[in-house]
CSV table of C-alpha atoms in Angstrom, one decimal:
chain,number,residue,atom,x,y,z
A,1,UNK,CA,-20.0,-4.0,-12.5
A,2,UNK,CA,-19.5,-3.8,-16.2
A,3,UNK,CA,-16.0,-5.6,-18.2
A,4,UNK,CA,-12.7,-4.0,-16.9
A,5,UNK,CA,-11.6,-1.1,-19.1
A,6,UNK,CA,-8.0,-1.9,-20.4
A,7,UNK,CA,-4.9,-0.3,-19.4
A,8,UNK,CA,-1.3,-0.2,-22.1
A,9,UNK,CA,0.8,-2.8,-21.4
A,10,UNK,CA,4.3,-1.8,-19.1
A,11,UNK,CA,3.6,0.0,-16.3
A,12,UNK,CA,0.4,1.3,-14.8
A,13,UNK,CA,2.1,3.1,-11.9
A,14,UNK,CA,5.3,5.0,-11.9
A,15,UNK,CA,7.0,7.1,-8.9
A,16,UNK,CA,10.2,8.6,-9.2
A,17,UNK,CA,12.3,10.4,-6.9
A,18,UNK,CA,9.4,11.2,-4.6
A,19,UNK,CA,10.4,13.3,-1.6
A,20,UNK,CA,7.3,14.4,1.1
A,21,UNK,CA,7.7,16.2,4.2
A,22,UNK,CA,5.1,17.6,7.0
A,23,UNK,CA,5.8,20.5,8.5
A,24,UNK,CA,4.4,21.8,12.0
A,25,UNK,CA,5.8,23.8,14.8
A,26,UNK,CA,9.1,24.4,13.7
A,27,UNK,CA,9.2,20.5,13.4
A,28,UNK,CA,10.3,18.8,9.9
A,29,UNK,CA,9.0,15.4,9.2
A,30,UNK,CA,10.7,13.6,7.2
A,31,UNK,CA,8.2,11.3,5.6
A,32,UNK,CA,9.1,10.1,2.3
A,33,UNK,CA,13.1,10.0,1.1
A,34,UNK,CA,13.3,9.3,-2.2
A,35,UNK,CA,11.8,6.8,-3.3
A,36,UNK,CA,11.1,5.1,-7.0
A,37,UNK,CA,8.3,2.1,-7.2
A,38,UNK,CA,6.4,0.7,-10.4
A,39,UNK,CA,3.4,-1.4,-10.9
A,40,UNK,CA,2.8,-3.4,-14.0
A,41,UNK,CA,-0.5,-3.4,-15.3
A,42,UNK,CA,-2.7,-6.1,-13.9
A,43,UNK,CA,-0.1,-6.8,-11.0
A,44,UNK,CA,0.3,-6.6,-7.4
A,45,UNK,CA,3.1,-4.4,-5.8
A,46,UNK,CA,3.5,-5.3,-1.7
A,47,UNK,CA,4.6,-2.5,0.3
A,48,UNK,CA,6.3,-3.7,3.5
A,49,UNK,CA,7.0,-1.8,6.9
A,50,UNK,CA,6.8,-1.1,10.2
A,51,UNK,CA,4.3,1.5,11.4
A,52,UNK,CA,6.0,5.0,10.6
A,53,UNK,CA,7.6,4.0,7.3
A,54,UNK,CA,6.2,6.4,5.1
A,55,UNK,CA,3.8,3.9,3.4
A,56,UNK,CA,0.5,5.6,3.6
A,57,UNK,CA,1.9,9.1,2.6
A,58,UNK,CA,3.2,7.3,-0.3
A,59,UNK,CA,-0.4,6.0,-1.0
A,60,UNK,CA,-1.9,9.7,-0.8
A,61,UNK,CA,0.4,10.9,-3.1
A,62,UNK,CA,-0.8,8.4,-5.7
A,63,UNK,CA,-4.1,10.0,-5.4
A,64,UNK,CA,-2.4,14.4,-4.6
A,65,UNK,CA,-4.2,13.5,-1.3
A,66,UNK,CA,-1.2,14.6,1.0
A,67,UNK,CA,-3.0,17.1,3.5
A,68,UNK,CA,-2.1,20.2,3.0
A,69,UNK,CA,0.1,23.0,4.2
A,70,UNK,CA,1.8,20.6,6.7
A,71,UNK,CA,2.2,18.1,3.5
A,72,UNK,CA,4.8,19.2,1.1
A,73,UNK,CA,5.7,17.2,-1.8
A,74,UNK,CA,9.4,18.7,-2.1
A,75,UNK,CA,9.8,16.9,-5.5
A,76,UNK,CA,9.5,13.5,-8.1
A,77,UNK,CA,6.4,12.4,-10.2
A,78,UNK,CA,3.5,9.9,-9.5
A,79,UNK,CA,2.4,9.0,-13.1
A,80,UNK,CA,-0.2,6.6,-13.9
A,81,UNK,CA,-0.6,5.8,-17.5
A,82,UNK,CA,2.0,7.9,-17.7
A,83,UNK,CA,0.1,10.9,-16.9
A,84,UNK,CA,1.9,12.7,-13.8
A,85,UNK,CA,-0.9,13.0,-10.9
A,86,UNK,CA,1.4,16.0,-9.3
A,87,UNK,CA,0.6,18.2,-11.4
A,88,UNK,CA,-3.0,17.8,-12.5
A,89,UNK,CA,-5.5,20.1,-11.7
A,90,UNK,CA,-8.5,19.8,-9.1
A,91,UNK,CA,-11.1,19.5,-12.1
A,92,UNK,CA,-8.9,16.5,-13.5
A,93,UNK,CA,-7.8,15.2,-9.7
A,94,UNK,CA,-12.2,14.8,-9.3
A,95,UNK,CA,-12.7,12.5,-12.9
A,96,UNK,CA,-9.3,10.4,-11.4
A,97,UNK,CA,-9.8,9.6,-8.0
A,98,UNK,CA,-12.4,7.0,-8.1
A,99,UNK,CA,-12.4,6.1,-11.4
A,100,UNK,CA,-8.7,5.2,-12.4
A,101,UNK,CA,-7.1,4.6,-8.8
A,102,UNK,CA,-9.3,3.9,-5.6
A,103,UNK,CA,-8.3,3.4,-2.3
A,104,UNK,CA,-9.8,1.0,0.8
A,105,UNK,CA,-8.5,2.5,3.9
A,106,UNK,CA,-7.5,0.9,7.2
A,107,UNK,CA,-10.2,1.7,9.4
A,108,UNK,CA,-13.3,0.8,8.2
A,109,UNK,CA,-15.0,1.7,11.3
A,110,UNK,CA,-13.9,5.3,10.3
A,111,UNK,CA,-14.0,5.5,6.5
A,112,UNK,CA,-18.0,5.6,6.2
A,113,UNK,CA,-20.4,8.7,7.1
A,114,UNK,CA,-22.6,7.5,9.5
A,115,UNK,CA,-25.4,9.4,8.5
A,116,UNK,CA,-25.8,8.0,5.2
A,117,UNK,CA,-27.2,4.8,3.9
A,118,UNK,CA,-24.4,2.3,2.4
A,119,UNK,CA,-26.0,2.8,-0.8
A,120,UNK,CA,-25.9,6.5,-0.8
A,121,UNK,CA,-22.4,6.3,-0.2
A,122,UNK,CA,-22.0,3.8,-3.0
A,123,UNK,CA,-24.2,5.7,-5.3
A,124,UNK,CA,-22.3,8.7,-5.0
A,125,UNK,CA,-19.4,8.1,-6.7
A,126,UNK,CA,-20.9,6.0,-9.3
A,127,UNK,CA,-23.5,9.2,-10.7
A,128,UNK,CA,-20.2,11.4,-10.6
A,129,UNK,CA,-17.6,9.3,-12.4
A,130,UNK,CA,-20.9,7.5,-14.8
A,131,UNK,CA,-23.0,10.4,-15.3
A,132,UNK,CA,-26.0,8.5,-14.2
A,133,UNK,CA,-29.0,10.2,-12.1
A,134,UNK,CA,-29.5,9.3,-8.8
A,135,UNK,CA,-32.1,6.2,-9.4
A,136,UNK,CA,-29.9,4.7,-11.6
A,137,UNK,CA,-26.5,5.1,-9.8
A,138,UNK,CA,-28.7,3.4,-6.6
A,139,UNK,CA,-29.5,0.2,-8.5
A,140,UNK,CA,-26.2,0.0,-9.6
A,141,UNK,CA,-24.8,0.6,-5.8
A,142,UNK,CA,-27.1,-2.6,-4.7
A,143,UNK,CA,-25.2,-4.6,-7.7
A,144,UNK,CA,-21.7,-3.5,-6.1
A,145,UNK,CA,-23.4,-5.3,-2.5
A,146,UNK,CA,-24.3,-8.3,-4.2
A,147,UNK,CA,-20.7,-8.5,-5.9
A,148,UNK,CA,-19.0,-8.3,-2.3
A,149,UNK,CA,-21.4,-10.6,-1.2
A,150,UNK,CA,-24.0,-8.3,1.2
A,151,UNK,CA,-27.7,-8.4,0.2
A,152,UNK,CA,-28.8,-5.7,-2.3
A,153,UNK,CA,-31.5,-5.0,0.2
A,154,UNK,CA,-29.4,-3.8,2.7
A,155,UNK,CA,-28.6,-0.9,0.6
A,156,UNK,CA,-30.5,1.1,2.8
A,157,UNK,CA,-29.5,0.9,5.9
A,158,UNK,CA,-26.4,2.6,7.6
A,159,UNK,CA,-22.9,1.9,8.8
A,160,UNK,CA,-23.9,1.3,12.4
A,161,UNK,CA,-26.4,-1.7,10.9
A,162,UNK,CA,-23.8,-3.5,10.1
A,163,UNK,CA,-20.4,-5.3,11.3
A,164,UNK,CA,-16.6,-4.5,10.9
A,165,UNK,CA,-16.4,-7.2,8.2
A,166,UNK,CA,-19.6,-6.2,6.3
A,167,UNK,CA,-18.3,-2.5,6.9
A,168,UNK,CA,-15.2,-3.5,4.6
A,169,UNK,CA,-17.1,-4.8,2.9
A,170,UNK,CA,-19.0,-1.6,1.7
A,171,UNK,CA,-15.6,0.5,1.3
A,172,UNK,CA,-14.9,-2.3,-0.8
A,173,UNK,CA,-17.6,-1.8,-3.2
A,174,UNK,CA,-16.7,1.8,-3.0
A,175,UNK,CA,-13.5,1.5,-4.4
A,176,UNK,CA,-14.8,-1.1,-7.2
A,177,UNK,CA,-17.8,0.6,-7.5
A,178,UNK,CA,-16.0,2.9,-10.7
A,179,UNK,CA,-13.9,0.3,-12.3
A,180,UNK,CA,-10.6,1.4,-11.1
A,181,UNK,CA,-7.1,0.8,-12.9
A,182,UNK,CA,-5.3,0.8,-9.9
A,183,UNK,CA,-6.8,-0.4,-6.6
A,184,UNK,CA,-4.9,0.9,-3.3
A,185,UNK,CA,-5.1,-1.4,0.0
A,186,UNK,CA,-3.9,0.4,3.1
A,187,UNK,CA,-4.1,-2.4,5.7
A,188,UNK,CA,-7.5,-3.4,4.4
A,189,UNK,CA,-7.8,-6.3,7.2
A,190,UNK,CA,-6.2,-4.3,10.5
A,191,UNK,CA,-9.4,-3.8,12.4
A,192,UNK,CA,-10.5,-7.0,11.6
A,193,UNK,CA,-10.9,-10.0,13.3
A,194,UNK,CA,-8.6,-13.2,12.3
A,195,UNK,CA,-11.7,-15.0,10.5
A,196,UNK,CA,-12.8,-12.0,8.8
A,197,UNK,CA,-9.3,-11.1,7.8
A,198,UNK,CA,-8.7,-13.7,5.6
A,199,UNK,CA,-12.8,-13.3,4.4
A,200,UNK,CA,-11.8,-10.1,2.9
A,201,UNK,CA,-8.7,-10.8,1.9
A,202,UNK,CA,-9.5,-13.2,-0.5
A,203,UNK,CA,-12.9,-11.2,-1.9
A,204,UNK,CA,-10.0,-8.3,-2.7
A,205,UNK,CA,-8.0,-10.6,-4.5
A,206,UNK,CA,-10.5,-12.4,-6.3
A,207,UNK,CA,-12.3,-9.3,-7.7
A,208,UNK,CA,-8.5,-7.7,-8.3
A,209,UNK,CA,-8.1,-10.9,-10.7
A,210,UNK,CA,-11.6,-11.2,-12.5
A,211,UNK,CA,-11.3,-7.3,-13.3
A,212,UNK,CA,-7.6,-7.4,-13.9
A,213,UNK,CA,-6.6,-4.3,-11.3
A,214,UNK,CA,-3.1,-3.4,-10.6
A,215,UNK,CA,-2.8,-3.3,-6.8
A,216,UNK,CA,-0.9,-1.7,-4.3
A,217,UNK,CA,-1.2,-3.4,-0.9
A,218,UNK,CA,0.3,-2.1,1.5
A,219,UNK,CA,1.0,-4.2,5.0
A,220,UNK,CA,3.3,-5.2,8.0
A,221,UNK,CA,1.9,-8.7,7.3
A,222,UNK,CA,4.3,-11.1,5.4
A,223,UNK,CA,1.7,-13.5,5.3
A,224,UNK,CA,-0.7,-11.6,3.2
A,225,UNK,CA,2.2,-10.4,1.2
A,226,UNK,CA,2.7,-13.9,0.4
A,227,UNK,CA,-0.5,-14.5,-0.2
A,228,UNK,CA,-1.6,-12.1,-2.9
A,229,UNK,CA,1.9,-10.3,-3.9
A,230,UNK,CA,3.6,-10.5,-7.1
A,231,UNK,CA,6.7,-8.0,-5.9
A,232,UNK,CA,7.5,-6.6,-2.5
A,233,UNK,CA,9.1,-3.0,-1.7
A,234,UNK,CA,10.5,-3.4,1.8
A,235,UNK,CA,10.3,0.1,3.2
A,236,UNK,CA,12.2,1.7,6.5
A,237,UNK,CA,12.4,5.0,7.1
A,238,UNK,CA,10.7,7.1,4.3
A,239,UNK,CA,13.2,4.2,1.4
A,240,UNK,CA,12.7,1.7,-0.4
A,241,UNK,CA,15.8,-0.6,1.1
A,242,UNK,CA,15.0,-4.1,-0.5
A,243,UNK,CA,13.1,-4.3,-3.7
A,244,UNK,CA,12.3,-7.3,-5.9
A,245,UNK,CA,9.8,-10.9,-6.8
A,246,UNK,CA,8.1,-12.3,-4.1
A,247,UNK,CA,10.7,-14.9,-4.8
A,248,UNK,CA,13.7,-12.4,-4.2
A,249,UNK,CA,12.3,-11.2,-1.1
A,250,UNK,CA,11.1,-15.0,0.2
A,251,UNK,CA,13.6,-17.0,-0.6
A,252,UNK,CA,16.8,-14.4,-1.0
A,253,UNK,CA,16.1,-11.4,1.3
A,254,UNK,CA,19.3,-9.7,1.1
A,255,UNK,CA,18.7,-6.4,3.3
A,256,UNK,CA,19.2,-7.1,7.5
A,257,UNK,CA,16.3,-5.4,7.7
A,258,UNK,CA,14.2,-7.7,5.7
A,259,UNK,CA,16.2,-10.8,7.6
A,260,UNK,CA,14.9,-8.9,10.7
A,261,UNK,CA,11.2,-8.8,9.6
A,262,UNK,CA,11.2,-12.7,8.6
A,263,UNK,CA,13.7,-13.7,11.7
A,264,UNK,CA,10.6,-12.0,13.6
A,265,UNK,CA,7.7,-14.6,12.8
A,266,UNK,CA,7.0,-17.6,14.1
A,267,UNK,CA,8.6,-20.7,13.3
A,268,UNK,CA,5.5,-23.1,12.9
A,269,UNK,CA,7.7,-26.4,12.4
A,270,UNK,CA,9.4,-25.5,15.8
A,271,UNK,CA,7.2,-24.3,18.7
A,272,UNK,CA,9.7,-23.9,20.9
A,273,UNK,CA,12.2,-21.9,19.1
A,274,UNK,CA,12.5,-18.3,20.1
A,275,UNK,CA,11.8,-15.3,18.3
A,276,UNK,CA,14.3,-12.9,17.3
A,277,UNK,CA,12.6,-9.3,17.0
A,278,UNK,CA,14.5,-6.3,16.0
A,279,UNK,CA,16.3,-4.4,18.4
A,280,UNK,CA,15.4,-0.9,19.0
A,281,UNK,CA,12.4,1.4,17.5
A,282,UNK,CA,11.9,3.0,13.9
A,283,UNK,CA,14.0,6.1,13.9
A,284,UNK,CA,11.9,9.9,14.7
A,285,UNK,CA,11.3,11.1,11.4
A,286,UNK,CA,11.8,14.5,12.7
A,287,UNK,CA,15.1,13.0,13.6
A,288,UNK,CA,16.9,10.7,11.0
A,289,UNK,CA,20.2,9.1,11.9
A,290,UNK,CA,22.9,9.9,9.6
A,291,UNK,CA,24.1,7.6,7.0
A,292,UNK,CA,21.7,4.2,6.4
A,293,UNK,CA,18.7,4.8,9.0
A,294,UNK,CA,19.1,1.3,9.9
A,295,UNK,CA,22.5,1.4,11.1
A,296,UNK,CA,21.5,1.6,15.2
A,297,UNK,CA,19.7,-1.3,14.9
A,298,UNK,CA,21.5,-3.4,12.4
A,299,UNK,CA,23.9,-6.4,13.0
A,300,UNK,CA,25.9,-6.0,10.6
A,301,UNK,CA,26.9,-2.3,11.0
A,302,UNK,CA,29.9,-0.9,10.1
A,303,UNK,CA,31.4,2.8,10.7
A,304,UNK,CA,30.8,3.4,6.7
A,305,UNK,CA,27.2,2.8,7.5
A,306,UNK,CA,27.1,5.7,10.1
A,307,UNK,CA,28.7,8.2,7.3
A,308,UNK,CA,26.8,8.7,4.0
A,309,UNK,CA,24.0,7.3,2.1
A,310,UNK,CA,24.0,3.1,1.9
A,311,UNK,CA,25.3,1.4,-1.7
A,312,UNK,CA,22.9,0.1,-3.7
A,313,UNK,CA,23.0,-3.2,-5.4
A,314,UNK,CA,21.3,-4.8,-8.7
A,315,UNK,CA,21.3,-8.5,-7.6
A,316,UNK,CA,19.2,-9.1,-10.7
A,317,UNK,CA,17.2,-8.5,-13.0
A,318,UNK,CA,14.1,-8.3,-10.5
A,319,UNK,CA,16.1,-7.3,-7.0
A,320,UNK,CA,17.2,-4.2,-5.6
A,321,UNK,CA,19.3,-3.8,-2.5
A,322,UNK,CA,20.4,-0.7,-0.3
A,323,UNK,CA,23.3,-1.9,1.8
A,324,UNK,CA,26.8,-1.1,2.2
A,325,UNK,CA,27.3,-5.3,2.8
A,326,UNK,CA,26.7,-5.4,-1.5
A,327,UNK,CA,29.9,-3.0,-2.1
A,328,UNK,CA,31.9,-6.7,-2.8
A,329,UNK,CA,30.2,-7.4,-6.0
A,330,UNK,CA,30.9,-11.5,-5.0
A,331,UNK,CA,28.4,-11.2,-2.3
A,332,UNK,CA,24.7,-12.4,-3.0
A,333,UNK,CA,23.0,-13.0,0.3
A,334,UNK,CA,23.3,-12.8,4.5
């Protein structure tokens, strides 16, 4: 893999405003609401939610990979390097995907044709994005195994040859295989066993650091958030209700949502002690409650919350809230 090209400094990633709906049968889902999101160069964003949330549409659109018709970006921009993905065309979407954002999906049981060698699969988009004949795009593929630690000599066998780990372990190379800019995780570890979670967990954040990606990962796991995170975007509902440091969100969580998704875990130092889940389900994104989304299942609801959309707060420089409880300007925490 050759030295990381360099990004400007400020922001690699910038989405404003972005609003994305599917429509089928008459049915309007409501997918993404909204929502604005940035990613410094050489950082790592956490995106945080239940399943639902409208965090992998929000990864698609970083990449103008919402399916389409039933995918409708209504409106906002998705710029990175300050060029607006929305609105390039497919010749330009082909030399970007790959080369300045790649993506490791969830499933990497799924994300692999199995009726191509690994290497093939490697090798392709390295000769597109490099310009390098099929020979030479090959050796370079068995370099990319060696770098996420599978034999180069495995480069010719297929997807069913190998193990869930090792399988992330190819879509990993895939992504890295073009030098990206921007590297998106979408629950890289789901399918994975405990062990060979935090295996691939750390080979994604140690190659993120010695090539100096920006990052996106996206989870419902606060612990890997904690682990790899510079900032956390709490989402719920198609919003971004809590933004802010992984210190913000850690020690000064602010949103009753975000108290909900920490009140949740287990509490290691006592065994005994309960845990408090979240009443109710994520809201029907065909069918969004009025007001804050989060008012049925929030403690702290109050009849403003039922009416129109929730305040939002500045708590600092770093931290964003969305909650009617910020309105009293003296009030910094739950």
């Amino acid at each position: 893999m050759e030295e990381k090209r360099t990004a400007a400094s400020g922001n690699l990633l910038e989405i404003e405003n972005l609003v994305i709906q599917y429509v089928s049968n008459d049915e309007i889902t409501h997918a993404v609401n909204g929502i604005d999101l940035q990613i410094p160069v050489g950082k790592t964003l956490g995106l945080v939610g239940e399943t639902g949330a409208g965090k992998t549409t929000t990864a698609l659109s970083i990449l103008n990979l919402v399916p389409a018709p039933q995918g409708r970006i209504l409106s906002g921009t998705v710029k990175v390097e300050g060029n607006d993905v929305l609105r390039m065309n497919e010749k330009q979407l082909q030399a970007f995907r790959g080369n300045s954002v790649a993506m490791i999906f969830q499933d990497p049981m799924t994300a692999l044709n199995p009726i191509k060698t690994v290497g093939d699969q490697i090798a392709e988009g390295i000769a597109v994005h490099k310009n390098l004949n099929k020979a030479a795009a090959f050796e370079e593929a068995m370099s990319m195994l060696e770098l996420v630690g599978i034999p180069s000599g495995r480069a010719r066998e297929y997807p069913h040859q190998f193990s869930g780990g090792m399988k992330q372990r190819v879509v990993i190379a895939i992504a890295l295989a073009c030098n990206p800019l921007l590297l998106i995780a979408d629950e890289p570890t789901t399918a994975l066993d405990v062990t060979i979670q935090a295996q691939v967990l750390k080979l994604i954040n140690e190659l993120r650091v010695k090539y100096q990606m920006s990052m996106l990962m996206i989870t419902h796991d606060l612990g890997i958030v904690a682990e790899v995170c510079d900032a956390v975007a709490i989402m719920y509902a198609g919003k971004i209700v809590e933004y802010g440091t992984l210190e913000d969100i850690f020690d000064h969580f602010s949103h009753p949502y975000t108290k909900g998704l920490f009140d949740s875990l287990p509490n290691i130092e006592d065994r005994r002690a309960e845990l408090k889940p979240i009443k109710g389900l994520i809201p029907d994104p065909t069918n969004l409650p009025g007001g804050c989304s989060f008012h049925p299942r929030c403690n702290y609801c109050t009849p403003e919350c039922t009416q129109g959309e929730p305040f939002v707060r500045q708590l600092s420089e770093t931290h964003v809230v969305r909650c009617n409880l910020y309105r009293d300007a003296g009030r910094n925490a739950l």
